[in-house]
Short mmCIF file of C-alpha atoms in Angstrom, two decimals:
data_model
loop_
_atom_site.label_atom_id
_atom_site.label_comp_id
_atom_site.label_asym_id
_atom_site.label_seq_id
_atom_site.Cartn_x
_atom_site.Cartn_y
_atom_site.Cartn_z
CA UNK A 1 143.15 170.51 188.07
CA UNK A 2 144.05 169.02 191.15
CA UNK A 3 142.68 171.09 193.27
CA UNK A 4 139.16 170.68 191.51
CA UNK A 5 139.60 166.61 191.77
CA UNK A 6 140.31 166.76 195.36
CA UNK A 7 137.53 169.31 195.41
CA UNK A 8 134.74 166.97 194.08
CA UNK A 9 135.94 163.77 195.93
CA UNK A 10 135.28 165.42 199.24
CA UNK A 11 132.19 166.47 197.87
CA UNK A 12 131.07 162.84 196.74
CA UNK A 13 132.32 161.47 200.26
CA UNK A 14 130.47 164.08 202.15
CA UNK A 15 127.48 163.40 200.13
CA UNK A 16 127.89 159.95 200.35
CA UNK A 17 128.02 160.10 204.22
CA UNK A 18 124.66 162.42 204.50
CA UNK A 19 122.73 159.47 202.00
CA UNK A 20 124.10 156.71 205.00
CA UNK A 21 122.51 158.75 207.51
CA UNK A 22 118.92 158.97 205.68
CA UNK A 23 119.57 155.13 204.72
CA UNK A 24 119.98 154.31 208.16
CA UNK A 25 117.20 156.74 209.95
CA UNK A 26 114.63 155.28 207.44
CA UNK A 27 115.72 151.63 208.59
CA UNK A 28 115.44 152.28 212.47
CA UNK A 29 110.93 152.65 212.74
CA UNK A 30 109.64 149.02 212.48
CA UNK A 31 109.15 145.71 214.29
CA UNK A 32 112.08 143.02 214.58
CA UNK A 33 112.13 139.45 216.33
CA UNK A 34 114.77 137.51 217.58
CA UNK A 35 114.56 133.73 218.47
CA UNK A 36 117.54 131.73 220.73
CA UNK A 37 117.01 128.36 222.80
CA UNK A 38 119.69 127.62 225.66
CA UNK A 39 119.95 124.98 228.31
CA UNK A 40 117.60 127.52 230.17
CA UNK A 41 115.04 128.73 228.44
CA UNK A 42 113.86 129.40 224.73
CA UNK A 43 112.72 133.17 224.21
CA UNK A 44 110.97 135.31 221.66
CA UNK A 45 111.92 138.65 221.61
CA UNK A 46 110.66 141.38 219.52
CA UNK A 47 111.58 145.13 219.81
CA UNK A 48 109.02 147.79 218.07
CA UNK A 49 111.19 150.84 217.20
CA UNK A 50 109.04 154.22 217.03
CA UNK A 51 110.11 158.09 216.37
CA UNK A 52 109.64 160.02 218.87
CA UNK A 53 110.96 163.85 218.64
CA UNK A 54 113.67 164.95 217.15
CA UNK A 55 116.70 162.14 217.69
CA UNK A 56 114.75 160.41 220.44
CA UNK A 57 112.94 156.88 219.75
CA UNK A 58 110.68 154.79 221.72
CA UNK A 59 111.37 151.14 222.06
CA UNK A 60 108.87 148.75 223.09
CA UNK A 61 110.30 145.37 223.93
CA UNK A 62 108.20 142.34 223.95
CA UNK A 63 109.72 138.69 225.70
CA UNK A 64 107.36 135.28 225.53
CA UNK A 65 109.81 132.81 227.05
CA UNK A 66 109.85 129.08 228.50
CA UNK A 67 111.90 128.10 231.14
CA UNK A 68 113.31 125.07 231.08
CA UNK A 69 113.57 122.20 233.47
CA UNK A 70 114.08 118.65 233.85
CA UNK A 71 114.91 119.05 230.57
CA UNK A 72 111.32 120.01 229.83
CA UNK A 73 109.91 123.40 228.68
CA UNK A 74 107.36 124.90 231.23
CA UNK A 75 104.66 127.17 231.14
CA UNK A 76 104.42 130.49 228.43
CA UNK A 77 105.50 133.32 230.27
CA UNK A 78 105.80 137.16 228.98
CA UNK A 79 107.89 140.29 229.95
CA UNK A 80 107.55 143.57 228.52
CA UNK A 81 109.48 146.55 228.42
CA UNK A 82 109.58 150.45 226.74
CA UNK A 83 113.01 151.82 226.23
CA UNK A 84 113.90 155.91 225.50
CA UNK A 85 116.84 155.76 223.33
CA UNK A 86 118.75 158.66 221.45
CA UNK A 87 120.11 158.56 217.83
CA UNK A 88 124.10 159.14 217.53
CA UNK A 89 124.26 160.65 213.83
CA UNK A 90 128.18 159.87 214.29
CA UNK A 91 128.02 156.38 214.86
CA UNK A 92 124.25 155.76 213.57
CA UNK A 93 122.99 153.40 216.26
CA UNK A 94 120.54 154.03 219.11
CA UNK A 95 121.98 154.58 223.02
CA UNK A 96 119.17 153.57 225.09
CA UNK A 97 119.13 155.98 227.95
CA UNK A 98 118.59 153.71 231.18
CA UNK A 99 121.26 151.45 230.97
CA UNK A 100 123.48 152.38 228.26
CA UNK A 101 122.52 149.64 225.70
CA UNK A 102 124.07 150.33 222.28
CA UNK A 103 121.46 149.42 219.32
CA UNK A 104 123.71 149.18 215.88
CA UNK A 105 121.94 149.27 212.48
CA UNK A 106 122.76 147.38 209.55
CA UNK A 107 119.92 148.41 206.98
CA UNK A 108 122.15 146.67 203.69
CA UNK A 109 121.24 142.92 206.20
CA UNK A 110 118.26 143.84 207.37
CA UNK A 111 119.05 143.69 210.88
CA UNK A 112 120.14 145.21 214.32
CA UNK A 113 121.97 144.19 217.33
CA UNK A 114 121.82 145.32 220.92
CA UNK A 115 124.94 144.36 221.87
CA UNK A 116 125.63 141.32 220.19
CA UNK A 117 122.26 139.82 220.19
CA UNK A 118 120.89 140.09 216.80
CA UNK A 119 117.24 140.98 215.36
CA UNK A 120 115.95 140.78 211.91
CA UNK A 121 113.71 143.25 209.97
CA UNK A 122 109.83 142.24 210.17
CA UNK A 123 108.37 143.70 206.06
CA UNK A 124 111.27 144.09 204.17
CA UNK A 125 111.22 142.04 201.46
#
């Protein structure tokens, strides 16, 4: 009897762990935005997550930014950027490969973070 308990509780964690993963790698494709304003500069951002092949996503990065000075905000300006980045099915996040950036998932808040600046989910309602 015990043996069958322990049996089916490593069963239901296993198969718990396996729905995470399909929770999370359903989350990742889509478009998210992040605002933040410092003494600096105030900045848009907005990342557009695509699969690629097998654990491998594109990342297209989008900045429209104002500098700031004399206490005034100057001038729109725009960077953009396309990140490779591989999915880590232990730790479900995103490694980009260039410089190491860490993207962490949190499909249950309907954001990410890369590193500790934090993006929200663009169409979830």
């Amino acid at each position: 009897m015990k043996v069958n308990i322990f049996f089916l509780t490593v069963c239901a964690m296993i198969l718990a762990a396996c729905n995470s993963d399909k929770s999370t790698r359903s989350f990742i494709t889509g478009t998210y935005v992040s605002q933040s304003e410092g003494e600096y500069s105030i900045a848009s951002d907005t990342l557009v997550i695509e699969a690629s092949e097998s654990n491998n996503y594109i990342i297209h990065r989008k900045t429209g930014f104002k500098r700031i000075t004399e206490g005034k905000p100057g001038k729109l300006e725009y960077e953009t950027e396309e990140w490779n980045a591989l999915y880590d099915e232990g730790t479900k996040s995103l490694t980009e490969t260039k410089k190491g950036k860490v993207i962490t998932f949190y499909p249950e808040a309907n954001k990410l973070l890369v590193g500790k600046r934090e993006y929200r989910k663009l169409g979830i309602k």
